[in-house]
Each structure stands twice: as structure tokens, then as C-alpha cells.
Tab-separated table of C-alpha atoms and ligand atoms in Angstrom:
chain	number	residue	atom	x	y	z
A	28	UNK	CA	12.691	-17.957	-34.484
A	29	UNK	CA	13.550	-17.881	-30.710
A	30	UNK	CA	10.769	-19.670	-28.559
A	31	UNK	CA	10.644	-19.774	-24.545
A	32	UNK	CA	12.168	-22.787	-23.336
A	33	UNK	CA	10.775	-22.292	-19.874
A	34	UNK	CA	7.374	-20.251	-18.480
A	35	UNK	CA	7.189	-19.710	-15.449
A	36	UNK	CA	3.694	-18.220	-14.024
A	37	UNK	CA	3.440	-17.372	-10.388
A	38	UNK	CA	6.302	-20.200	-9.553
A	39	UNK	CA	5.923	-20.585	-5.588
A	40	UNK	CA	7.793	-21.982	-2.728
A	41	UNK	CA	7.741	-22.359	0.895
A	42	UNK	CA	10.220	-23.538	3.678
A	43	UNK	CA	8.189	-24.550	6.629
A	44	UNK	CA	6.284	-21.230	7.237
A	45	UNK	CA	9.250	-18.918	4.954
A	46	UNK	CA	8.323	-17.875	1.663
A	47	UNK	CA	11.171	-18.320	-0.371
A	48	UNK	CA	9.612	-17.869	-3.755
A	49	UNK	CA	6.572	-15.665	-3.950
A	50	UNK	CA	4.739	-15.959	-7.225
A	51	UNK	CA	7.569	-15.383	-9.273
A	52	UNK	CA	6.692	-15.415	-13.278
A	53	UNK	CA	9.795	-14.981	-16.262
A	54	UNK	CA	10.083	-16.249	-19.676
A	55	UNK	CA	13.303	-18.010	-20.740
A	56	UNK	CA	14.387	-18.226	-24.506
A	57	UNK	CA	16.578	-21.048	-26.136
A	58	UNK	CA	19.910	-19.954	-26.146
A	59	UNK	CA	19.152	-17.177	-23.972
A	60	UNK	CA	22.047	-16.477	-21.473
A	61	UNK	CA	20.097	-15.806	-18.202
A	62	UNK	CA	21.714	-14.262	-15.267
A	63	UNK	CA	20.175	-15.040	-11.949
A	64	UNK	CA	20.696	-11.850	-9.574
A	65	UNK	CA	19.776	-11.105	-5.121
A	66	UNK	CA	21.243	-10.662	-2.447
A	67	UNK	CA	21.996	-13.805	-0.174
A	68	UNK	CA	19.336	-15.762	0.559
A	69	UNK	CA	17.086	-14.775	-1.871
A	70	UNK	CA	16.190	-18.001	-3.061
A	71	UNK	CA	18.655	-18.192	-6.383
A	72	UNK	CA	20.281	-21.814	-5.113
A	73	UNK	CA	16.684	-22.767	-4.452
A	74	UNK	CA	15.005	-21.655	-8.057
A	75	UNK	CA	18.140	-23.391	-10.182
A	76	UNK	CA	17.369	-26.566	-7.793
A	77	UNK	CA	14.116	-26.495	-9.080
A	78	UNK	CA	14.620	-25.490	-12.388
A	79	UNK	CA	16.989	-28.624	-12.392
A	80	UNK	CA	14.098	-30.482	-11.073
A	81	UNK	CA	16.057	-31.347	-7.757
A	82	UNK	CA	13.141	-29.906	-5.328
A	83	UNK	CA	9.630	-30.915	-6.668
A	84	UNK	CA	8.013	-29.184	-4.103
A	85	UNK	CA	6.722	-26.010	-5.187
A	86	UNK	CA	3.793	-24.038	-6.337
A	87	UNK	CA	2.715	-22.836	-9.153
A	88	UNK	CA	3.455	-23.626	-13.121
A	89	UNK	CA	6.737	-24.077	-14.862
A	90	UNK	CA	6.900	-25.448	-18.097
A	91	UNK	CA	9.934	-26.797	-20.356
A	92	UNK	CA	8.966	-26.882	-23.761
A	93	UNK	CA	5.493	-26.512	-22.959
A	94	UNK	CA	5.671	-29.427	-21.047
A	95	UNK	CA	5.101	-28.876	-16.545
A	96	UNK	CA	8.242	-29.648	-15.357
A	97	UNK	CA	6.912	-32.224	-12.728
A	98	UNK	CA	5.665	-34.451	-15.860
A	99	UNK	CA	8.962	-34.475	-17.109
A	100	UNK	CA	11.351	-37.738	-16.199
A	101	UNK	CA	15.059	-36.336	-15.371
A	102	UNK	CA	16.458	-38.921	-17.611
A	103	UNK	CA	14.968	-36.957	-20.910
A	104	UNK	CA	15.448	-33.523	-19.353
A	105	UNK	CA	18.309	-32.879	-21.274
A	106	UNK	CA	20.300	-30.169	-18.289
A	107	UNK	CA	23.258	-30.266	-16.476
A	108	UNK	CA	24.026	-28.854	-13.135
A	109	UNK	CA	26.672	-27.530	-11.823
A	110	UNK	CA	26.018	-27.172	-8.005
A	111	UNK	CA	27.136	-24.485	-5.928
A	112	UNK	CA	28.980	-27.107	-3.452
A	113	UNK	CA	30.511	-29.942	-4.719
A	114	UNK	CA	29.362	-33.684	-4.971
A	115	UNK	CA	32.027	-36.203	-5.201
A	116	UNK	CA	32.007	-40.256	-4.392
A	117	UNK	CA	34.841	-39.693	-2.074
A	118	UNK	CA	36.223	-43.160	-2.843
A	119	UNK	CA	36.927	-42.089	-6.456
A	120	UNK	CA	40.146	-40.410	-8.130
A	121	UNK	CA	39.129	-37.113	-9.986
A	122	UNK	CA	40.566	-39.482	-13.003
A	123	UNK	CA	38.202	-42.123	-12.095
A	124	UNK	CA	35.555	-39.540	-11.734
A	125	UNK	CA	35.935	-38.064	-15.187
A	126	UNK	CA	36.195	-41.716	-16.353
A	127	UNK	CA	32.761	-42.873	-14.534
A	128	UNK	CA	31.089	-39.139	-15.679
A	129	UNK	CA	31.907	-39.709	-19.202
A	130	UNK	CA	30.458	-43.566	-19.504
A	131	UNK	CA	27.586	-42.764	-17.280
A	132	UNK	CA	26.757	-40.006	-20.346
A	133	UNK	CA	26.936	-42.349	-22.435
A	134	UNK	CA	30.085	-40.907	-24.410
A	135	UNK	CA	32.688	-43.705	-26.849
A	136	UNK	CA	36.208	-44.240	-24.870
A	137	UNK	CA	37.596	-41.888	-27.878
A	138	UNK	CA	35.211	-39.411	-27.925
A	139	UNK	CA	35.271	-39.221	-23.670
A	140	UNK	CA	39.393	-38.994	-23.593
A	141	UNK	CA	39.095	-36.487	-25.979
A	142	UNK	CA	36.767	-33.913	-24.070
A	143	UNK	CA	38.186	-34.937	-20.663
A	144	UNK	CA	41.646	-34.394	-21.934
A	145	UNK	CA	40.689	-31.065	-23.429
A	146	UNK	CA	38.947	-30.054	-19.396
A	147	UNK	CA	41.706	-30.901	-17.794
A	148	UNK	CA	44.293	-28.789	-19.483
A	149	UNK	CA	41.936	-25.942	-20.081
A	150	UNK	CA	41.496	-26.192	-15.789
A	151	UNK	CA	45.388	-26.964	-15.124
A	152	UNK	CA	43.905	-30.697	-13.736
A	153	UNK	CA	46.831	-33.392	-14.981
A	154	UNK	CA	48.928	-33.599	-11.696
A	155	UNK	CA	45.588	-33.400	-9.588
A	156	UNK	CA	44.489	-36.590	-12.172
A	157	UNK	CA	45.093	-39.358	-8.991
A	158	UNK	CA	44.472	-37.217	-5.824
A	159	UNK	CA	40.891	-37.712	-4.104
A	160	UNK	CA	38.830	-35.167	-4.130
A	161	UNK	CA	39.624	-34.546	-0.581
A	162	UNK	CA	42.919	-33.812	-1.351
A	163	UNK	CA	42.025	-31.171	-3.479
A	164	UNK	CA	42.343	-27.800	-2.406
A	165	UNK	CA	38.689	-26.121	-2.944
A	166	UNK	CA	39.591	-24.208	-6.527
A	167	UNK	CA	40.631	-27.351	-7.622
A	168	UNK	CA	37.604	-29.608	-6.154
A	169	UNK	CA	35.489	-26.481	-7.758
A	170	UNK	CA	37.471	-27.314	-11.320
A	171	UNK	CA	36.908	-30.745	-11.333
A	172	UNK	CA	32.964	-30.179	-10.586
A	173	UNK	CA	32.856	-27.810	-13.543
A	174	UNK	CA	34.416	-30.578	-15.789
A	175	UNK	CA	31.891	-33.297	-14.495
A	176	UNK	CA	28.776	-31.097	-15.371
A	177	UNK	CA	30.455	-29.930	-18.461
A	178	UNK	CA	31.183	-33.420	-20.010
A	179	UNK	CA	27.522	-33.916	-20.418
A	180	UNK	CA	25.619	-33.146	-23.761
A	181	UNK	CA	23.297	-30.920	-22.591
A	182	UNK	CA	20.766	-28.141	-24.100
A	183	UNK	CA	20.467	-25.994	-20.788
A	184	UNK	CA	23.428	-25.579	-18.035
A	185	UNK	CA	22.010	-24.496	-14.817
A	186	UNK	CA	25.175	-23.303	-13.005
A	187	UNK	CA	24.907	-21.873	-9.275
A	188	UNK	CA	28.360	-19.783	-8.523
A	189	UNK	CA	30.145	-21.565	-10.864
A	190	UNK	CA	33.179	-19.155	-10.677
A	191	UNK	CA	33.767	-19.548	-7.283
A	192	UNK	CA	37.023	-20.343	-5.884
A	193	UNK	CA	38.632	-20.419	-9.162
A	194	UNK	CA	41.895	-18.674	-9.779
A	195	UNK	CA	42.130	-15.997	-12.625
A	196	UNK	CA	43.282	-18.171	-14.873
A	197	UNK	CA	40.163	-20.305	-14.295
A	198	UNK	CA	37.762	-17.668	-14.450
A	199	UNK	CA	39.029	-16.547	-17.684
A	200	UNK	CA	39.020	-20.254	-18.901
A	201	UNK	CA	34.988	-20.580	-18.015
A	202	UNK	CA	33.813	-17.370	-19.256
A	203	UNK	CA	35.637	-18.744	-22.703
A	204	UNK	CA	33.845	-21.630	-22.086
A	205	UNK	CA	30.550	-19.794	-21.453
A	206	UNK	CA	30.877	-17.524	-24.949
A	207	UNK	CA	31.610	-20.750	-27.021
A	208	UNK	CA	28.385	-22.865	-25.096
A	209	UNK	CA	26.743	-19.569	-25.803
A	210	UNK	CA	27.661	-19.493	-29.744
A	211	UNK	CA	26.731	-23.178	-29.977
A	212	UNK	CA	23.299	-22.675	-29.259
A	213	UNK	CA	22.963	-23.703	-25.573
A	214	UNK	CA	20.475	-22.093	-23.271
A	215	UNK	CA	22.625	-21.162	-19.868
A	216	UNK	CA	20.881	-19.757	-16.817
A	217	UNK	CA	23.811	-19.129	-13.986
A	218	UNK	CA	24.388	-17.269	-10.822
A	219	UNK	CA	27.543	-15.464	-9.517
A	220	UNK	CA	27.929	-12.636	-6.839
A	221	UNK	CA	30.505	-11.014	-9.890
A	222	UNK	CA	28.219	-10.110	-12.542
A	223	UNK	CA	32.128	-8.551	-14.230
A	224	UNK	CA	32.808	-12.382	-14.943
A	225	UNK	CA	30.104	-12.766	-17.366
A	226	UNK	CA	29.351	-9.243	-18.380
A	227	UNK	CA	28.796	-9.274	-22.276
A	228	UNK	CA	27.262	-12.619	-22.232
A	229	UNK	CA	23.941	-11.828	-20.292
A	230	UNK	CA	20.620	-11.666	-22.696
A	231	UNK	CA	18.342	-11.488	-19.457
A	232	UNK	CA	18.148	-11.191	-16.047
A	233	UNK	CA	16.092	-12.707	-13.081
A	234	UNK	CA	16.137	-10.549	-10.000
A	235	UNK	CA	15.158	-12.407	-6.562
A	236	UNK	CA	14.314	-10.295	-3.900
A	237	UNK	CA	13.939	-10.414	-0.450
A	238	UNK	CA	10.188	-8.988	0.020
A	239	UNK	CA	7.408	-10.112	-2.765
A	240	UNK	CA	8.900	-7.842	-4.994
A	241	UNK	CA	10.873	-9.073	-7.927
A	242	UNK	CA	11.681	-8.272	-11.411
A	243	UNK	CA	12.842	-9.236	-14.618
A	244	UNK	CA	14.943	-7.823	-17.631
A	245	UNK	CA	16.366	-8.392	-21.014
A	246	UNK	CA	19.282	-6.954	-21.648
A	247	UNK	CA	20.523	-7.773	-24.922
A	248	UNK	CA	24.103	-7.614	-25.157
B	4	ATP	N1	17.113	-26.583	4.008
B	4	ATP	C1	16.530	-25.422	4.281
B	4	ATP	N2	15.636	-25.307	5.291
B	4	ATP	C2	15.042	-24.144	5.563
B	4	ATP	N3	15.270	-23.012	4.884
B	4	ATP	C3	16.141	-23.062	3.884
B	4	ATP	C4	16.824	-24.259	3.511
B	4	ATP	N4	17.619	-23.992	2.454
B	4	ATP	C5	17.461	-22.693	2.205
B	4	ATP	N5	16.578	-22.132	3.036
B	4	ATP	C6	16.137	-20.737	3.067
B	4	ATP	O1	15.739	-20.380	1.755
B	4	ATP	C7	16.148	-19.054	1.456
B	4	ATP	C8	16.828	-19.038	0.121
B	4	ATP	O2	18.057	-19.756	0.196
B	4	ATP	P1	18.956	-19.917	-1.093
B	4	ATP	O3	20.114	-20.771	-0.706
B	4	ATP	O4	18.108	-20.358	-2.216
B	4	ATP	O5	19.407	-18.409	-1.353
B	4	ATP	P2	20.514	-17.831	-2.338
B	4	ATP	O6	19.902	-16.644	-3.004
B	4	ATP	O7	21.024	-18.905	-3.235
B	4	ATP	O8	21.627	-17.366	-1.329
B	4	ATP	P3	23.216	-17.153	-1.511
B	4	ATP	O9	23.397	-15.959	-2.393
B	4	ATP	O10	23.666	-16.905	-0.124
B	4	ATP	O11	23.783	-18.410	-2.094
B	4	ATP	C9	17.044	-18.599	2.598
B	4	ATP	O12	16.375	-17.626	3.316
B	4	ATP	C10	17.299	-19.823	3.407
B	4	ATP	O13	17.302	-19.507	4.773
């Protein structure tokens, strides 16, 4: 049976005097796929940063496995984030960065040339393989951060606007990738200004609103 991964109850945060979060509660299941919905600037970037325990300061109660966030240590917190603007060690090839990525996880040499060989055809990557990431255009810069987070083993993506920038072909590529994360058992809580990219995949949604009013909804698909 399906227990919540994450409870949130009255989850609060402030930017100097702003309330970005006001006392925002939801439930999230294991391999629930969550959609995180607002408007701009309704605080989405800033609850995945949380949720990926990036921003510590906040109010409130959330809980991973029963367990308040804050008491867990990132190295057993077994996510991986995709961030909505990408992260690079600029003096690194994307090759070396896939390279670096896959040892730093802790995958074999086999194993890692296996799955990074398999993310960079799926993403059209192999001519882009030697190019620094600032000589990527930002599609491709966006491609290579989705195969970083993606070469992790993980049990819950947090993805903010993962879909951005990315050509058809690409978009089609990650929802695939999305349905078989999905099917494998992994929780995945994402935003995206298209909900049409990963319609059919959402279990429940997290609305974020701009006044103190928020909301949220299963919607089993
Ligand atoms: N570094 C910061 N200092 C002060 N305020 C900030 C900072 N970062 C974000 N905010 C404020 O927090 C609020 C939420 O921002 P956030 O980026 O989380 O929104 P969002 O829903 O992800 O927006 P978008 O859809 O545009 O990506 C905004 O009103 C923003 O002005």
C-alpha cells in the first residue's frame, strides 16, 4: 500500500518581509507524479529548493518518511534535482561532465558508459560530447543538465521547468522518460508552464498562489 513520502503541515517561508509560502500543507505519495502549478512568482522554484533541501530556512513541518527534513543529511536523501537554470563547472567538457557525474554517484565505468551513452543519443548529445558548456546553445546546455540529474539513482526527482528550451524532439524524449521513471516506481514532483507536456502522467497537483490562498488536488490519471 501507497504511504506519503512527504507531509507537509503549514510549510512557511519568508523573503525579508515577503511571504512567499504561507502555511502551505499537501501530502505526497511514493510514486506519486506531482505537478507543481502558479503563476510566476508564486514560490514553485522556491518550494522544490526546499523540498530538495537547498533552502533550510523555512517554517513550519515537512517530513520525508516521517523523518523533518532538516534532520535529514543530503548525502542519504536519496533526490535528484534538476534546476531550473543550469549549473556547470565551466572548465569541464559536457563529456567530462557526464564522466565526473557518473563517478561522483558512485556508478562502475561499465555500468556509467552504458546510461550516459543511452542520454546522449536519446538527447541528440554525441557531437556536443567536447564543446564547453558555454558553447552550448541553451536547449542543448538544458539537455545536458537533464542527463546530469538523471544519471543519479534516485527515489524522488524534483525537476523545476525541466522542458524548457528543449526542441520537440526533446520534449517528447523526457516525457518518455518521465512515463518509464513513473512505471519504475519513482516518486516525481516537477514544474512546467505546459501542463500538455506531461498531461496523462499527473496523480496530483500543488497549486501556489499569489494571496494565502492555495490548494491541492489528486487527479488520478
Ligand atoms: N533571492 C531572492 N530574494 C528575494 N526574493 C526572492 C528571491 N528569490 C525569489 N524571491 C521571491 O520569491 C517569490 C517566489 O519566487 P519563485 O522563483 O519561487 O517563483 P516561481 O513560482 O518559481 O516563479 P516562475 O514561475 O517565474 O519561475 C517571488 O515573488 C520572488 O520575487
Amino acid at each position: 500500500m501507497s504511504f506519503p513520502i512527504y507531509i507537509a503541515t503549514e510549510l512557511t517561508k519568508k523573503s525579508g518581509n515577503k511571504m512567499v509560502i504561507d502555511k502551505l500543507s499537501f501530502e505526497i505519495y511514493e510514486n506519486e507524479f506531482v505537478y507543481l502549478k502558479g503563476a510566476n512568482g508564486t514560490g514553485k522554484t522556491t518550494l522544490l529548493n526546499i523540498i530538495a533541501k537547498l533552502d533550510n530556512l523555512w517554517s513550519g513541518e515537512l517530513k520525508f518518511k516521517g523523518i523533518s527534513l532538516k534532520k535529514i543529511k543530503l548525502h542519504n536523501y536519496p533526490i535528484s534535482y534538476i534546476p531550473d537554470a543550469p549549473i556547470f563547472y565551466e572548465g569541464l567538457t559536457v563529456k567530462e561532465h557526464l564522466n565526473f557525474i557518473s563517478s561522483m554517484y558512485g556508478l562502475k565505468d561499465e555500468e556509467a558508459r552504458e546510461i550516459v551513452n543511452i542520454y546522449v543519443s536519446v538527447f541528440n548529445l554525441k557531437e556536443y560530447l567536447n564543446y564547453l558548456p558555454s558553447q552550448l546553445s541553451r536547449g542543448n546546455k538544458q539537455k545536458v543538465m537533464l542527463c546530469c540529474g538523471l544519471l543519479k539513482d534516485f527515489e524522488v526527482l524534483i525537476a523545476d521547468e525541466p522542458f524548457n528550451f528543449l526542441d520537440s524532439a526533446s520534449v517528447k524524449a523526457l516525457f518518455e522518460i518521465l512515463s518509464i521513471l513513473k512505471s519504475s516506481g519513482k516518486t516525481i514532483i516537477l514544474t512546467s508552464h505546459e501542463v500538455e507536456y506531461v498531461k496523462g502522467l499527473i496523480d496530483r497537483e500543488i497549486e501556489l498562489k499569489r494571496s494565502v490562498e492555495k490548494s491541492v488536488k489528486v487527479a488520478f490519471s
